Every structure is written in C-alpha cells, then in structure tokens.
CSV table of C-alpha atoms in Angstrom, one decimal:
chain,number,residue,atom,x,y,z
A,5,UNK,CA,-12.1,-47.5,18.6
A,6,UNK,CA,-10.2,-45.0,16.5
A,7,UNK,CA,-6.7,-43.6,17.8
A,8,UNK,CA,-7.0,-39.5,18.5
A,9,UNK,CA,-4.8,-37.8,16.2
A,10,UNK,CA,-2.5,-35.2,18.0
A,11,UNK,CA,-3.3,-31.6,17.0
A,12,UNK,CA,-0.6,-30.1,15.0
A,13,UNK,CA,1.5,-27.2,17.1
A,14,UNK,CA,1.1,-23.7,16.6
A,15,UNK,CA,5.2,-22.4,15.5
A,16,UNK,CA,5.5,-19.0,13.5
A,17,UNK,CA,7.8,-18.5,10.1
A,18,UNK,CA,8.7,-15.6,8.1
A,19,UNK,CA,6.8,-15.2,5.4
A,20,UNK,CA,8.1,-13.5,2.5
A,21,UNK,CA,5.6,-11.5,0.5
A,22,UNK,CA,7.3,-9.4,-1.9
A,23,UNK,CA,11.2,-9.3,-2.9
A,24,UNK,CA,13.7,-11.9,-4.5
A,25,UNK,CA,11.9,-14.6,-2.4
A,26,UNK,CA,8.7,-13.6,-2.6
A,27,UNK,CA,6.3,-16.8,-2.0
A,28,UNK,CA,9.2,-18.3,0.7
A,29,UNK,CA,8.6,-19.3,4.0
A,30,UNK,CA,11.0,-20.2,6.8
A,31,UNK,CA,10.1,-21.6,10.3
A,32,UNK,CA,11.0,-20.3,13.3
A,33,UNK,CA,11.5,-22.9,16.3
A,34,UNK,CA,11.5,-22.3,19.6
A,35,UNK,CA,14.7,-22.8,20.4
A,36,UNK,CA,16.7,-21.4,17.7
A,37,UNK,CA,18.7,-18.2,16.4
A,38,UNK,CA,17.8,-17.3,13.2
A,39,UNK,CA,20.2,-15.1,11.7
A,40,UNK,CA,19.4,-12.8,8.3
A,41,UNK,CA,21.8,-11.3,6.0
A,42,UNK,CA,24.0,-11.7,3.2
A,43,UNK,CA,26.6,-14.4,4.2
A,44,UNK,CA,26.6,-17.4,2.5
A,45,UNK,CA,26.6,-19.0,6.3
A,46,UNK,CA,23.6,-18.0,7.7
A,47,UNK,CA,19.9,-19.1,7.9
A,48,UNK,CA,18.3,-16.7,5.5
A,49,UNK,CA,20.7,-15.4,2.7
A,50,UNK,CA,19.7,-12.4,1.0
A,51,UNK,CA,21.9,-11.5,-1.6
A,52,UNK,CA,21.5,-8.0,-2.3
A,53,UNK,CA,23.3,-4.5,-1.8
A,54,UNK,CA,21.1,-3.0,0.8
A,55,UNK,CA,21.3,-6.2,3.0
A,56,UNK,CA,24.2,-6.3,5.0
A,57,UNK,CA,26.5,-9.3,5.6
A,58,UNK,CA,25.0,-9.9,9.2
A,59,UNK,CA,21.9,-8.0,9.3
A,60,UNK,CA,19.5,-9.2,12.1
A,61,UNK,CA,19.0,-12.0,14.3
A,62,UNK,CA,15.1,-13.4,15.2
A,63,UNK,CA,14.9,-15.2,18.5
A,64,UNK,CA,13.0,-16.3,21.2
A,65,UNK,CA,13.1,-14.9,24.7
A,66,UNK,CA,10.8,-16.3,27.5
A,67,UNK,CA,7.8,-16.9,24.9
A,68,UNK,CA,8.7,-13.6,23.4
A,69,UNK,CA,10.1,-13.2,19.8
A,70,UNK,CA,12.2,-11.0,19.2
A,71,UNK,CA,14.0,-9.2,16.4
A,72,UNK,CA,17.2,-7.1,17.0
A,73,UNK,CA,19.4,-5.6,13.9
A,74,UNK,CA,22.9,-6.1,14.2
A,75,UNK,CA,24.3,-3.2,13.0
A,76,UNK,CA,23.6,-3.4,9.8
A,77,UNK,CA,24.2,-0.5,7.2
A,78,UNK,CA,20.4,0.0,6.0
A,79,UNK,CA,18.3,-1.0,9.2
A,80,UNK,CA,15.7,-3.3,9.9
A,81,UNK,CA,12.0,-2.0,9.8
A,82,UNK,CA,9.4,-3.6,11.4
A,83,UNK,CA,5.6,-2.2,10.9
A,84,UNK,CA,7.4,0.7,9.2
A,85,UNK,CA,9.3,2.0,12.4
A,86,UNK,CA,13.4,1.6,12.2
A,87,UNK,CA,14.3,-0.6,15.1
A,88,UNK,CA,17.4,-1.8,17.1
A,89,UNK,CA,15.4,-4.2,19.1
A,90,UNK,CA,11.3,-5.3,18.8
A,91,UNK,CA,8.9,-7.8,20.0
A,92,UNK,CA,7.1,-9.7,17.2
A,93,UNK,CA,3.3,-10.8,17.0
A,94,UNK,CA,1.6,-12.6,14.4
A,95,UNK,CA,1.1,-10.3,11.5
A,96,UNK,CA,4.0,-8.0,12.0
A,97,UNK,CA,5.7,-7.0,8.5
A,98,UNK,CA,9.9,-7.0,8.6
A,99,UNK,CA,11.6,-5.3,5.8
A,100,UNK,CA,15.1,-6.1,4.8
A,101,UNK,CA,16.7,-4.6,2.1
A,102,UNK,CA,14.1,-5.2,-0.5
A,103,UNK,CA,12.3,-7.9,0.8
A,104,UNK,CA,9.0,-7.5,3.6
A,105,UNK,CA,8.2,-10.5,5.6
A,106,UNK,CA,5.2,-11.1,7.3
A,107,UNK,CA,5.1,-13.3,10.5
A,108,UNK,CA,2.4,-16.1,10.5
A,109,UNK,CA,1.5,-18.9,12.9
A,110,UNK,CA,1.6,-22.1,10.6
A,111,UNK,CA,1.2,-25.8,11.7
A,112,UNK,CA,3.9,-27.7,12.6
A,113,UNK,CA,3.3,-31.7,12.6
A,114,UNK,CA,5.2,-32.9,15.7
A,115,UNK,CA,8.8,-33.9,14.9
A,116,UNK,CA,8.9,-31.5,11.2
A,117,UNK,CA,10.5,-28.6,12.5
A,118,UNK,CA,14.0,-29.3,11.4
A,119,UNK,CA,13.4,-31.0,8.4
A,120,UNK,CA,10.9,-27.9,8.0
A,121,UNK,CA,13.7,-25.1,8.6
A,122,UNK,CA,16.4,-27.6,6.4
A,123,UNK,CA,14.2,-27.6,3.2
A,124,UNK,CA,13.2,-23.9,3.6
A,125,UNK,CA,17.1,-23.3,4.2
A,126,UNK,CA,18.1,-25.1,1.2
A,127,UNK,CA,15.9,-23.3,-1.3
A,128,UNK,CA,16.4,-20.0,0.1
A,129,UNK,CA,20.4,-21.1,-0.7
A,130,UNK,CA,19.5,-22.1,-4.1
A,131,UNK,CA,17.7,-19.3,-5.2
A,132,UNK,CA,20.3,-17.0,-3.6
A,133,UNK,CA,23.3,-18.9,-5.6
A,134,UNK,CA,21.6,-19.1,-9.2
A,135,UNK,CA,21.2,-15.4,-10.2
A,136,UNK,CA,22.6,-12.8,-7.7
A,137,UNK,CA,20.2,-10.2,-9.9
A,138,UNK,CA,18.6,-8.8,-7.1
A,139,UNK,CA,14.4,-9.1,-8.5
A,140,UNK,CA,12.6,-5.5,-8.1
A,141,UNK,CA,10.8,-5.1,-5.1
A,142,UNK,CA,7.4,-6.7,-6.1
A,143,UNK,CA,3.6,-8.4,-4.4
A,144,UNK,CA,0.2,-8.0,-3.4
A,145,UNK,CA,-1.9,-5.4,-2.6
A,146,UNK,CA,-4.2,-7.9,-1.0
A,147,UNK,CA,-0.8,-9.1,1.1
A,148,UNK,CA,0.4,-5.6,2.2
A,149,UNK,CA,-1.9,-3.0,1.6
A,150,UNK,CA,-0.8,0.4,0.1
A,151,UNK,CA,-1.2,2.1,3.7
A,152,UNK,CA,1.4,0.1,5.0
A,153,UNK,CA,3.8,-0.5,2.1
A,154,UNK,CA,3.7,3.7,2.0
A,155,UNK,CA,4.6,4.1,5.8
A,156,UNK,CA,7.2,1.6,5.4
A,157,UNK,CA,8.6,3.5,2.8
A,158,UNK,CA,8.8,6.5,4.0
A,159,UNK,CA,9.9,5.3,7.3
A,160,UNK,CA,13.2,3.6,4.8
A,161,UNK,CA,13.6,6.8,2.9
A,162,UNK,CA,13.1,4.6,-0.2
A,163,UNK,CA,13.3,6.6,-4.0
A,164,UNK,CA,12.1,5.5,-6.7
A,165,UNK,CA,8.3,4.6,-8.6
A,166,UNK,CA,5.5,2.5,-6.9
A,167,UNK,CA,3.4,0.9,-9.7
A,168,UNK,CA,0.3,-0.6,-8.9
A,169,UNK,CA,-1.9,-2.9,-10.9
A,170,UNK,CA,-5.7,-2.8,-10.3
A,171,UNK,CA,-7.8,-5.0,-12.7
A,172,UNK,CA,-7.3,-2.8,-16.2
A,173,UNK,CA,-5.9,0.4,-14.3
A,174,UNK,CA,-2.1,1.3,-13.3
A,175,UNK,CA,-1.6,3.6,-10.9
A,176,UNK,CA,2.4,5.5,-10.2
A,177,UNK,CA,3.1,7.0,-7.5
A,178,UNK,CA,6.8,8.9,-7.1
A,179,UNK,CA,8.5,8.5,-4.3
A,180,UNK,CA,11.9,10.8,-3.0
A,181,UNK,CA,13.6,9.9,-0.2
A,182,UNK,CA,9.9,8.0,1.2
A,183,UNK,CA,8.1,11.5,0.2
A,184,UNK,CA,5.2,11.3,-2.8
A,185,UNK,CA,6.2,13.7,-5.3
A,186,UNK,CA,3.3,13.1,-8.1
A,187,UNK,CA,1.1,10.4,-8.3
A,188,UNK,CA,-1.3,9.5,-11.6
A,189,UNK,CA,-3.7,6.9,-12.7
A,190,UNK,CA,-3.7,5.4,-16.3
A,191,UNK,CA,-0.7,8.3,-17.3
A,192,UNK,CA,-3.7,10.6,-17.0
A,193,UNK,CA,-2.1,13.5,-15.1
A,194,UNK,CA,-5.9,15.8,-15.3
A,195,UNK,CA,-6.5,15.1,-11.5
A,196,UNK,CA,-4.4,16.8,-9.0
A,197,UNK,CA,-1.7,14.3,-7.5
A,198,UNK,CA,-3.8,13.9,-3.9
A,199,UNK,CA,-6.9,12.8,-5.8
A,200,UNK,CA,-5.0,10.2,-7.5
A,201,UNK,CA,-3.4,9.2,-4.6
A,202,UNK,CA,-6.7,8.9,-2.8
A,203,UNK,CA,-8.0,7.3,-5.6
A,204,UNK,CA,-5.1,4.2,-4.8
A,205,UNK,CA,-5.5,3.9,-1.5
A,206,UNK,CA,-9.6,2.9,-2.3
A,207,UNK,CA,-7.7,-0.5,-4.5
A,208,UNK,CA,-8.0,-4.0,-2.3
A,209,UNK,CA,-6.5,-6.0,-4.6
A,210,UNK,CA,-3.8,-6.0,-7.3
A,211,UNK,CA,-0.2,-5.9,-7.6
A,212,UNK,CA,2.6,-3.7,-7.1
A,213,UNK,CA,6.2,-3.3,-8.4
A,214,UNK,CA,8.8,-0.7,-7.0
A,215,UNK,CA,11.0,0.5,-9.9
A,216,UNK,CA,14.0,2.9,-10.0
A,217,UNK,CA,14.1,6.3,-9.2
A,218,UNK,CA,12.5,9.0,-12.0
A,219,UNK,CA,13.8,12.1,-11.1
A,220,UNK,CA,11.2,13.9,-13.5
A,221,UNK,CA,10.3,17.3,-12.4
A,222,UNK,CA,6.1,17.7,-12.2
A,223,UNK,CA,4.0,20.8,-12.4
A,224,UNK,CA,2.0,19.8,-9.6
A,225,UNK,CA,4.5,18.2,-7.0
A,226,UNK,CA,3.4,17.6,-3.5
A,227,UNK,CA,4.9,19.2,-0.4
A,228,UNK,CA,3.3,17.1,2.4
A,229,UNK,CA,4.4,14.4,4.4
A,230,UNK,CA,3.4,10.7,3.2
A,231,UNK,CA,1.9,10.4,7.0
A,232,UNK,CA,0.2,13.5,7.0
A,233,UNK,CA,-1.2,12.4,3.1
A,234,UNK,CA,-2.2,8.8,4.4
A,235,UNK,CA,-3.8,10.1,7.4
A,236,UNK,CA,-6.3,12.4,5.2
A,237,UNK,CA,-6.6,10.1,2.5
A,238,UNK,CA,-7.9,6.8,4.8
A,239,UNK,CA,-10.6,10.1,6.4
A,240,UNK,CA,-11.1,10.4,2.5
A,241,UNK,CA,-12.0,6.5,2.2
A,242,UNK,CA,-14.1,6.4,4.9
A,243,UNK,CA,-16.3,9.1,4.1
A,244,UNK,CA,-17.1,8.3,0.7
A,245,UNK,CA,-17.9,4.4,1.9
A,246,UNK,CA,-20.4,6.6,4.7
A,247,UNK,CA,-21.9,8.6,2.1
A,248,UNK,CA,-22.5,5.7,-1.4
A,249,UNK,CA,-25.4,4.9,-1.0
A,250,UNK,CA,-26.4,8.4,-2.4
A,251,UNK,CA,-23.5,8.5,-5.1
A,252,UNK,CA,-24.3,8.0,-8.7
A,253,UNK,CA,-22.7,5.9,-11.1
A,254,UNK,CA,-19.3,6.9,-12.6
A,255,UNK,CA,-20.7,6.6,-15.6
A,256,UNK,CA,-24.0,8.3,-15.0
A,257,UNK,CA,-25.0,10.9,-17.5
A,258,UNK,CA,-25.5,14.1,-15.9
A,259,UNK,CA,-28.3,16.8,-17.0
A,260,UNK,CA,-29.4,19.9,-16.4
A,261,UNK,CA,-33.2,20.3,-16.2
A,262,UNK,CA,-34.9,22.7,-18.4
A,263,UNK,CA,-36.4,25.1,-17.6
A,264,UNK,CA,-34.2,25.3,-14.0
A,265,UNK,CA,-36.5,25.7,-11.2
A,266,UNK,CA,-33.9,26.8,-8.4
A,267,UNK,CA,-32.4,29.9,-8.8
A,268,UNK,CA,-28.2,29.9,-9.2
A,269,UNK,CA,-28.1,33.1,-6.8
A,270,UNK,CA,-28.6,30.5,-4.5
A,271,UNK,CA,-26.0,28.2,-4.8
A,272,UNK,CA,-22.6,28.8,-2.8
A,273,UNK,CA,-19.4,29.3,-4.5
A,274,UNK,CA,-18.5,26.2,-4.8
A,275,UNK,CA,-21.5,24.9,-6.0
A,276,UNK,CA,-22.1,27.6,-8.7
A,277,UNK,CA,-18.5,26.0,-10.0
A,278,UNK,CA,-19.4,22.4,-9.7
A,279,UNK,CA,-22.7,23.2,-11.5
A,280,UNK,CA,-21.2,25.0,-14.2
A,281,UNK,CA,-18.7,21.7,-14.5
A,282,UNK,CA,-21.3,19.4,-14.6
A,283,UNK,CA,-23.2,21.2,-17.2
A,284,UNK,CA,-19.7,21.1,-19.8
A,285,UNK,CA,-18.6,17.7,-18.9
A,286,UNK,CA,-22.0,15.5,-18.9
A,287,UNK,CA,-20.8,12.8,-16.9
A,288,UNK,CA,-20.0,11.9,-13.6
A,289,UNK,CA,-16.4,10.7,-14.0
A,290,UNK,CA,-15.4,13.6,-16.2
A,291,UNK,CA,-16.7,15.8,-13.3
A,292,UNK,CA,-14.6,14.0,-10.5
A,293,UNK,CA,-11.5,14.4,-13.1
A,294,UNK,CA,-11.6,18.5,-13.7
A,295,UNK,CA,-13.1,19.3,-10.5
A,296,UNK,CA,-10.1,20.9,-8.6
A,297,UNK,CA,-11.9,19.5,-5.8
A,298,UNK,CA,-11.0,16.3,-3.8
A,299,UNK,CA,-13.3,13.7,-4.6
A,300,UNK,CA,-14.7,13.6,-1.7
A,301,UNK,CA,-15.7,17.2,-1.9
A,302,UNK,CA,-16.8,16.4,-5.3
A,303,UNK,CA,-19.2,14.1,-4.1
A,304,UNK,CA,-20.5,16.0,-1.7
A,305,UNK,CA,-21.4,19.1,-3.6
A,306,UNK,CA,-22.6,16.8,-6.3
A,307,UNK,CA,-25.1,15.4,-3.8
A,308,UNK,CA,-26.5,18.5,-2.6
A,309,UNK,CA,-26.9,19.8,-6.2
A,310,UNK,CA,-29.3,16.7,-7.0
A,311,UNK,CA,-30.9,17.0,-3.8
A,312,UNK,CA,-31.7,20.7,-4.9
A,313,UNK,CA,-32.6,19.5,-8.0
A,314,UNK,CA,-30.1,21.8,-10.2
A,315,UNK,CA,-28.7,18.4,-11.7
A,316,UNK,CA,-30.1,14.8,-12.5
A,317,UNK,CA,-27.9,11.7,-12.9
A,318,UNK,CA,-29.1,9.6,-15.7
C-alpha cells in the first residue's frame, strides 16, 4: 500500500518583478515580521536612494497580511495608491523605491520555510553588497501590464522615459511628475501623442525599462491626467476588439472605385476628410497615421466608407 504524500502548504512571498532584484522571491511565514529597507540588518535590503533605511514592515494579523510604511521618505504604494497601512491579497503589486513586488501564493514543503526565507535572505544580501549601482527600473509587460505600471506611476509622481519593447517596435512614453507629456512609437512622432499612447496600451507582451528624466519640450504635449488618459484609452481597446471583425488589414491597399457611384455630397464632414485621406495615402496604416483622428474613430469612419462603397480594401 503506498504512503499518501502530504500536500504542500499554501504560504505567500514577495515577488519581485522589475527593479535591482528583479526575478527574486522571498517567503513570507506566518509568524514573522518582515522588515524592507535599506539597512544592512533587515530582511529585504534594498540599496538604493529612494528606499529609506527602515521603509515598511509586512506582517500577519489574525490571517490578515498586512503592509504598513514606516515613515519612510518616498512612501510605499500598493496597487498604485500611497499607503500608511493596507491589507494584502494574492496579486497585489508593492512598489519601493524602484522595485514592484507582486504577492503570490507559492508551495511550501512542510518544514522549508526557514531554510526558504534564509536562502532568499542571503542572496537578496549578496546582490545588495556586490554593486550598490542601483539597476534602472526594468520587467514585463506580460508581468505588470502598462495600465498598472502607468497608475503606479503617477500615483509616485515618477519623471523620467517609459520604454517599451514589443516584438520589433519601441514605444516612449514621457513621463513629469507621473503626468504623460508625449508619447511615440518607433521615434515616429506623425500620430498625435494619445494615439500612440493608445496604440501601447493594445501590447500584451514585451518589456519595459524606465530611464531618466528628458526634459525635451514637444509640439504636441498633453494636458490630461494619466487616469483620465487610461480610462479612455482601455474604452479605446475595447471597442476596436468589439468592432475587428470588420477591420481591414494594416497593410490593406485601399482604392477608390472608378467611376464613384455614391455621391461625396453625401458624406459627413468627417467622412469627406477621411475619404480624401484614403485616396492620397493608399493604405490602411498610413491612413490611421495622418488621420488626426483617434484610431478608433479612424476605424469607424473607415468602416462606414466601405460599407457605402466610397472605398475598397485590397
């Protein structure tokens, strides 16, 4: 008869997913204190300037976790919102200086969670006391979306430029203070900033890096809120994933029939504009690029003109 194996226990750790110990986990067990900050002393030592020397403390409370800063210079964010004191669940995002945690359930074999939180202790020590260079800010995209990274830096005031790889694209986007200035794709500054921006937020995968601030003064700078951007741009998203299935090809060609059966008089402002676009660009992903609409505008209009037959795509 074969012995039954006992099922591993369910314990949370902080997992780090972008920063100087990016890749790093440490365990949390249930009946510890785990302090974070700069000392030398403490469980998690992050050695950087925006991290003070006793920063926050993560502990249990009647099968609660719970986060509280400790007075610390530069705050501790959790989900984006400054806090003195929070409740954490299972997916929760922590930033610190320059470093986001995530909190996940791992399993912990019965009897591992010391040696667990000693081995995780002793190479969060060892990174911290062979280069004090503090790493840029860098991770996923598949980790921490750009929503959420964008909230959370707004919520932190952070300056400086978000780059984002996405297969052969790079996307900036500026950031003052947590504010988006500007925002391009590929250095191509021909769409206005919020189409760019809305452009990003459609990437699921990729990688990001947070450089210093570029105090660069643009023709086009935005004066709107990042919340008040995100909030329209994820409408954006949604509607265009609503309305594909009729959307052409980037790529498409797109042609004018000859002779024109509909009549221009009857096209709307708009479309007589989009129309006359389409006509001197040819192609789909030109017309998104000039169109001074949003994208999602774009494609709209661009729908109706096929529908009406003033346009084919090819």
């Amino acid at each position: 008869m074969a012995l039954s194996q006992e099922a591993p226990k369910k314990q949370f750790a902080l997992r780090f997913i972008s920063g100087k110990y990016q890749g790093g986990e440490f365990p949390i067990a249930a009946d510890r204190e785990i302090f974070i900050g700069r000392s030398n002393e403490l469980d998690v030592v992050l050695v950087e300037d925006m991290v003070s020397r006793k920063h926050a403390k993560i502990s249990w409370n009647n099968d609660a976790l719970i986060i509280e800063d400790l007075g610390s210079t530069n705050g501790t964010f959790v989900n984006g919102e400054k806090i003195k004191r929070a409740r954490l669940k299972e997916g929760d995002r922590v930033l610190v200086g320059t470093s986001i945690v995530r909190v996940a359930l791992i399993d912990a074999p019965t009897g591992a969670s010391v040696a667990h939180e000693a081995e995780a202790r002793a190479k969060m020590q060892n990174v911290a006391t062979r280069s004090t260079t503090v790493k840029a800010m860098t991770g996923s995209i598949d980790e921490l979306p750009l929503v959420d990274l964008l909230q959370l830096f707004a919520t932190s005031k952070k300056s400086g430029v978000l780059v984002v790889n996405h297969d052969d694209d790079v996307g900036r986007l500026y950031l003052r203070k947590g504010q988006i200035a500007f925002a391009s794709i590929n250095e191509n500054t021909e769409p206005v900033p919020l189409k760019s921006i809305y452009r990003l937020l459609t990437w699921e995968t990729g990688t990001f890096e947070m450089q210093g601030p570029d105090e660069r003064e643009f023709a086009e700078e935005l004066n709107l809120s990042t919340e008040a951007i995100l909030m329209e741009g994820m409408r954006h998203l949604d509607e265009v994933r609503r309305i594909s299935p009729q959307l052409p090809a980037l790529t498409a060609r797109l042609v004018v029939p000859q002779p024109l059966t509909p009549l221009l008089k009857d096209l709307s402002e708009k479309e007589l504009t989009l129309f006359q676009l389409a006509w001197n660009t040819g192609r789909v992903d030109t017309l998104l690029d000039r169109s001074r609409l949003t994208d999602l505008e774009t494609w709209e209009l661009l729908v109706k003109l096929v529908q009406k037959q003033y346009v084919r795509a090819e």
